[in-house]
Coordinates of C-alpha atoms in Angstrom, one line a residue:
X1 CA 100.6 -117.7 81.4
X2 CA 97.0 -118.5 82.7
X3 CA 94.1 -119.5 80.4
X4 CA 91.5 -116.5 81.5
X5 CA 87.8 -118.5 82.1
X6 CA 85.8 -118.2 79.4
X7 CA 83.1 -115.8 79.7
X8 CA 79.4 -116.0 80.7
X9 CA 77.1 -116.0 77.9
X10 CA 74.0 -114.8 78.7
X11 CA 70.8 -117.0 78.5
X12 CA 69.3 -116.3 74.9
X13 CA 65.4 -114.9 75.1
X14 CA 62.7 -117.5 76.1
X15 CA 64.9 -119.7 78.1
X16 CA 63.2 -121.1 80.9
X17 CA 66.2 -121.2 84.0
X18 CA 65.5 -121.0 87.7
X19 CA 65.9 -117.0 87.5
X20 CA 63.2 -116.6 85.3
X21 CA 60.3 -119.2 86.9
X22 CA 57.4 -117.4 88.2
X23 CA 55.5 -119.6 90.3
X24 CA 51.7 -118.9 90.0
X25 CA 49.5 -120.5 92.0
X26 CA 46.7 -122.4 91.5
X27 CA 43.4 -121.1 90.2
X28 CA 40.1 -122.4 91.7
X29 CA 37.5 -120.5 89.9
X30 CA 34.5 -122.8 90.7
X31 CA 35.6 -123.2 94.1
X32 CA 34.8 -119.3 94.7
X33 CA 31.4 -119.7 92.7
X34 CA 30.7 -122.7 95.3
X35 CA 31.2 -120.5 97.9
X36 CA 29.3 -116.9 96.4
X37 CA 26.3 -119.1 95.7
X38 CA 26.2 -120.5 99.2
X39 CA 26.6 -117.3 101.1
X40 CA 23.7 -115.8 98.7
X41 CA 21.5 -118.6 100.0
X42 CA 22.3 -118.7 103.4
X43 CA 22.0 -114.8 103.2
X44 CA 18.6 -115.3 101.7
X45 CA 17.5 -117.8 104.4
X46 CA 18.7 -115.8 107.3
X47 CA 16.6 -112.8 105.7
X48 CA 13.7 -114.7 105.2
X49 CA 13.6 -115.7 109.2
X50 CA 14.1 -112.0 110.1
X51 CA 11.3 -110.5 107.5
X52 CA 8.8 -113.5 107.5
X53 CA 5.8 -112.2 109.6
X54 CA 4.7 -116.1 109.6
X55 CA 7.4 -117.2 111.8
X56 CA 6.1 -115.1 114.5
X57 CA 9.0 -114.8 116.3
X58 CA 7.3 -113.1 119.3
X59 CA 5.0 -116.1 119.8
X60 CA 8.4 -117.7 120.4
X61 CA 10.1 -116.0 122.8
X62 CA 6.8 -115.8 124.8
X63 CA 7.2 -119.6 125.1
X64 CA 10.5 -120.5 124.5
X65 CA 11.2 -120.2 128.3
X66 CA 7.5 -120.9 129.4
X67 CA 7.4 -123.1 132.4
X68 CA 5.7 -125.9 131.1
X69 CA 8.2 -126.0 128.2
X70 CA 11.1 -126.0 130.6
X71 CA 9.6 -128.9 132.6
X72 CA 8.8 -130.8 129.6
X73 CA 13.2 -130.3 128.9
X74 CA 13.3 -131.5 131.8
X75 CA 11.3 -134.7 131.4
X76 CA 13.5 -135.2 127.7
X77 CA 16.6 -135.1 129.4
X78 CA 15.5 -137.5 132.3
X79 CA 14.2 -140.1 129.6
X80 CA 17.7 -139.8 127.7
X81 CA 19.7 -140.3 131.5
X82 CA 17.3 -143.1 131.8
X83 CA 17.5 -144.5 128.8
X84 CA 21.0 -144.4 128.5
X85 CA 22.6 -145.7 131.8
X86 CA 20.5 -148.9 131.8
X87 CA 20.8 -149.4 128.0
X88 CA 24.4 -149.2 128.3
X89 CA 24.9 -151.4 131.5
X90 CA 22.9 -154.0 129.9
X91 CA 24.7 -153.6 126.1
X92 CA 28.2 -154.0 128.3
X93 CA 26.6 -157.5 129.5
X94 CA 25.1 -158.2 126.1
X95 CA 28.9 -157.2 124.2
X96 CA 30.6 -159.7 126.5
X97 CA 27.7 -162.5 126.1
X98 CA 28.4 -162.3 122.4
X99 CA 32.3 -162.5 123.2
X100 CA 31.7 -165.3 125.4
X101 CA 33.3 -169.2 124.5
X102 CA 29.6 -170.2 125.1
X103 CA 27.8 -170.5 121.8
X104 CA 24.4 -170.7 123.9
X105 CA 25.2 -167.4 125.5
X106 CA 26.2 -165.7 122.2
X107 CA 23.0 -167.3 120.4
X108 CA 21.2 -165.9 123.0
X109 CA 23.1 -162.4 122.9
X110 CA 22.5 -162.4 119.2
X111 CA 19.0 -163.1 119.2
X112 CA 18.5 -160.2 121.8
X113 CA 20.5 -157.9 119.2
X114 CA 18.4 -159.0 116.1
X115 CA 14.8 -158.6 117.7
X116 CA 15.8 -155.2 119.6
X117 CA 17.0 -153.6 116.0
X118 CA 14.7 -155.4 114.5
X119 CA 11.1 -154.1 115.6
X120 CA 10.8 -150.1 115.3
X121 CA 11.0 -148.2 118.6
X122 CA 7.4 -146.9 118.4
X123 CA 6.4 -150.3 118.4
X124 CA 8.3 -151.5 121.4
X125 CA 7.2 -148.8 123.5
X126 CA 3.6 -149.3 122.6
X127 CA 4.2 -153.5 123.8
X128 CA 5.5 -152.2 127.2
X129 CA 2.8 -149.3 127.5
X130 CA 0.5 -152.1 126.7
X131 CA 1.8 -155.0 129.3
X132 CA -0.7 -154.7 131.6
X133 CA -2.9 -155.7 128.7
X134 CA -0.8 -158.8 128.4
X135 CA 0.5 -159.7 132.1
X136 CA -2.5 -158.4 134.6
X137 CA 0.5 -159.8 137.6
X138 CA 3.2 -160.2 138.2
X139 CA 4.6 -163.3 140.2
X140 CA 8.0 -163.6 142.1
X141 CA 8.3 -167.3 143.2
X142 CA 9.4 -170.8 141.9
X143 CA 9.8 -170.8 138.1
X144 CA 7.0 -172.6 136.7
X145 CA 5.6 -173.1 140.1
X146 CA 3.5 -171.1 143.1
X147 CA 4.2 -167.4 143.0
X148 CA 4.7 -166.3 147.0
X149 CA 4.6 -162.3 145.6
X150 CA 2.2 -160.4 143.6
X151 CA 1.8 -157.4 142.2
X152 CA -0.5 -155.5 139.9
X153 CA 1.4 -154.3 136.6
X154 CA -0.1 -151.2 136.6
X155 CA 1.5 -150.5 139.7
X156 CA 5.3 -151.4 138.4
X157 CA 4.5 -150.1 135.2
X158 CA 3.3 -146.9 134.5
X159 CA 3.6 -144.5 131.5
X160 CA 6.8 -143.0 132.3
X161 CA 8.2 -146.5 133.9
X162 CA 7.4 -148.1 130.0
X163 CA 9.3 -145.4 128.0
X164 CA 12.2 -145.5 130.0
X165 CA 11.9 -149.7 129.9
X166 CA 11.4 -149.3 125.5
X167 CA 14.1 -146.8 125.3
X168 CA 16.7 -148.7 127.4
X169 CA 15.9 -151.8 126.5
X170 CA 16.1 -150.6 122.3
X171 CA 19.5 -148.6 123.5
X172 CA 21.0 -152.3 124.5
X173 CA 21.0 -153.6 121.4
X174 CA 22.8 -151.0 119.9
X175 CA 25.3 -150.4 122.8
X176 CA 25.9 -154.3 122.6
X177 CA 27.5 -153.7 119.5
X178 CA 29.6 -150.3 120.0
X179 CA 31.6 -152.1 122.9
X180 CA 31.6 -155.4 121.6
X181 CA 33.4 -153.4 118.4
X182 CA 35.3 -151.3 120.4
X183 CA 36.5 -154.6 122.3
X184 CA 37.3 -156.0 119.2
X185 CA 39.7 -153.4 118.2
X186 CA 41.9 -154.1 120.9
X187 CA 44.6 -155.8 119.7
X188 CA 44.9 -159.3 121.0
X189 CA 48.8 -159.6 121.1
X190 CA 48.0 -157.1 124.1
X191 CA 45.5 -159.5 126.0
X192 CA 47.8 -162.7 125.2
X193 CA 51.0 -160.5 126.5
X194 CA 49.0 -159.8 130.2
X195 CA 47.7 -163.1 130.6
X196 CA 51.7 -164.3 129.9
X197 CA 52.3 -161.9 132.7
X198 CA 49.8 -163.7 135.0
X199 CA 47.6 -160.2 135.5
X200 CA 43.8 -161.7 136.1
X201 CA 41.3 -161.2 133.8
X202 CA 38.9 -159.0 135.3
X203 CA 42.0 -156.3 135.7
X204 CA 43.1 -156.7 132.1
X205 CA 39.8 -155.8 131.2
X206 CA 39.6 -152.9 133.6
X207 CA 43.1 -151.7 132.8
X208 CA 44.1 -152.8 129.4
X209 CA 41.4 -153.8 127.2
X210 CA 38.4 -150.7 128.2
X211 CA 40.8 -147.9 128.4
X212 CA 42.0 -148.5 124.8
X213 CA 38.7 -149.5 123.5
X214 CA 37.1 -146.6 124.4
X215 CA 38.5 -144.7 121.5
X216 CA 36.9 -146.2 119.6
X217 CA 33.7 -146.6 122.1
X218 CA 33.6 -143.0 122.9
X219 CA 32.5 -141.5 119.2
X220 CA 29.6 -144.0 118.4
X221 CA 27.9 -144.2 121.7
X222 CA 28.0 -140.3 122.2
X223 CA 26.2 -140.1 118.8
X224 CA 23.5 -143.2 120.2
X225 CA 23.1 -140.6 123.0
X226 CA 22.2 -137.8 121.0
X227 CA 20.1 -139.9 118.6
X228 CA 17.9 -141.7 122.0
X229 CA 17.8 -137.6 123.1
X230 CA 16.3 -137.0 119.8
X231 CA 14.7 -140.5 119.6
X232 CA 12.7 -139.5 123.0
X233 CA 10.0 -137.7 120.7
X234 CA 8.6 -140.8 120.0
X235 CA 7.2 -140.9 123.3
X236 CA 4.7 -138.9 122.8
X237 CA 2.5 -141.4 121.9
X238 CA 1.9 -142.2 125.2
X239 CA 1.0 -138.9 126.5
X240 CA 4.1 -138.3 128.5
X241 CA 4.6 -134.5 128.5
X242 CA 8.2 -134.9 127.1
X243 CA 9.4 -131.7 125.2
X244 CA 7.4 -132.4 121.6
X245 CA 4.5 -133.7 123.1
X246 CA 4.0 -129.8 125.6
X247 CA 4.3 -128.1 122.3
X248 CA 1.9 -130.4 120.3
X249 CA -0.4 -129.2 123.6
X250 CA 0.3 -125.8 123.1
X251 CA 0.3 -124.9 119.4
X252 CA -2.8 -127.3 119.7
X253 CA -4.7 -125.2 122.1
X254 CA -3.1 -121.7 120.5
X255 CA -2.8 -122.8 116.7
X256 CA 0.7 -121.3 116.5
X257 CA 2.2 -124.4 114.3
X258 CA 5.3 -123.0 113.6
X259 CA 6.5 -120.9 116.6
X260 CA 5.8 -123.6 119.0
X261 CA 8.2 -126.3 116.3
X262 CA 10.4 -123.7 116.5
X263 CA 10.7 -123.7 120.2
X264 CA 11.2 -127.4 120.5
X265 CA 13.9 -126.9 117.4
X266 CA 15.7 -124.5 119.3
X267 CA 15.7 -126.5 122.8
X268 CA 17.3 -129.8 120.7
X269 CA 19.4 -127.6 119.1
X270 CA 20.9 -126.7 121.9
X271 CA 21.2 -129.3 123.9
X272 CA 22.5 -131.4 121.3
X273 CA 25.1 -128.9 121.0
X274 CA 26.3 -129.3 124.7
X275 CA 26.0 -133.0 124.3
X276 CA 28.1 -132.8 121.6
X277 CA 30.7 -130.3 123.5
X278 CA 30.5 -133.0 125.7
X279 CA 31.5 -136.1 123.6
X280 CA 34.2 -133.7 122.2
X281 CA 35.9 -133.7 125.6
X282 CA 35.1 -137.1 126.5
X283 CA 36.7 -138.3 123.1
X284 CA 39.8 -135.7 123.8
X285 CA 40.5 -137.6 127.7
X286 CA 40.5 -141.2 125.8
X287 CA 42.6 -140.2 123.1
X288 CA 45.6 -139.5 125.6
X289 CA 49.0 -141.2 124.5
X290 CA 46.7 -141.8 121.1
X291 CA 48.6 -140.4 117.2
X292 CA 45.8 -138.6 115.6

């Protein structure tokens, strides 16, 4: 005869087994208060822009698109191109100075870092809007010797020649350090491993060493770009008809404050936008073969 299996007693009341487990999840009450209260302000603030006679938002349209507001965009972005393709071809020079085995040439690169961070940009652009104050000529010839070429420095510097020289110049120093970072974070086991291989230097730069540093180039010097397009405001000191200086003439000859700051708003806005559309695909072609 065969033992029958004992039968299944049933779980007594209030037992917690897997078939009674309920799983509820998490609560976030505060989160959802977070959120109601910042959709009621935002709400509020996008109804106070629509409503608010004193933004005068027909004031703006009529020059949001004026022609001497989209020259002066012009001028902004032609000071930023400026700006930033000599400020980065001298920071490359600059990054690999302060690399260098020569502790002259990285004193040197170092001092040029320190000053150029150092001194606020509004007061290097006044020095080189004031140069001809300083340096009536300038000579080409024999260093510390007869000059055999002359020229006025009025006529090699002018307004638009010294902002582009102050904004490049103050764009070095920083671009010095992005590369020289993004150099840095190169590991060197790679560099050792190519120069075992007998590759020449100037190649495992250009094929080895920049292409992987520029991940981690890429994200800083796009944001130096947008801050020297933003930073280009500060030219207005000199009277160059850059995009804030044309509406401090206009709102100054209309007294429309606020529609003519909303119209330079608006154009940075923007443009930073496709700048930063920009760096977002410039950052996505680097990061090929990269684990994010």
């Amino acid at each position: 005869m065969t033992a029958e299996p004992p039968a299944a007693t049933s779980a007594p009341p209030g037992a917690d087994g897997p078939e009674t487990l309920r799983v509820v999840p998490v609560r976030h009450p505060w989160r959802w208060a977070a959120v109601a209260v910042t959709a009621v302000l935002l709400a509020q603030f996008v109804h106070g822009l629509a409503t608010n006679p004193a933004w005068e938002w027909a004031v703006f349209a009529q020059y949001v698109t004026a022609p001497a507001v989209l020259h002066a965009v012009g001028t902004t972005l032609r000071l930023t191109a400026y700006g930033t393709a000599l400020g980065f071809a001298l920071g490359i020079v600059l990054a690999f100075l302060r690399l260098s085995a020569s502790p002259f040439l990285r004193a040197v690169a170092h001092g040029y870092v320190w000053v150029f961070r150092s001194v606020p940009l509004i007061v290097q652009l006044l020095f080189w809007f004031n140069l001809a104050y300083l340096y009536r000529r300038i000579d080409l010839g024999v260093p510390f010797g007869p000059g055999f070429f002359s020229f006025p420095t009025t006529d090699l510097v002018g307004a638009m020649g010294a902002a582009v020289l102050g904004l490049a110049l103050h764009q070095a120093a920083y671009a010095a350090e992005i590369v020289r970072g993004g150099v840095l974070a190169v590991d060197a086991g790679q560099r050792e491993a190519a120069a075992a291989l007998g590759i020449p230097r100037l190649r495992q730069l250009r094929r080895i060493v920049l292409p992987q540093a520029m991940r981690a180039i890429a994200p800083n010097a796009a944001n130096e770009v947008i801050s020297l397009f933003k930073g280009t405001s500060i030219v207005s000191v000199m009277a160059i008809g850059e995009l804030f200086y044309q509406v401090q003439v206009i709102y100054g000859r209309t007294g429309r404050v606020v529609p003519l700051l909303m119209v330079a708003t608006v154009w940075y806005l923007l443009l930073t936008g496709a700048l930063s559309v920009l760096q977002h695909h410039v950052e996505r072609h680097f990061a090929k073969g990269a684990t994010r």
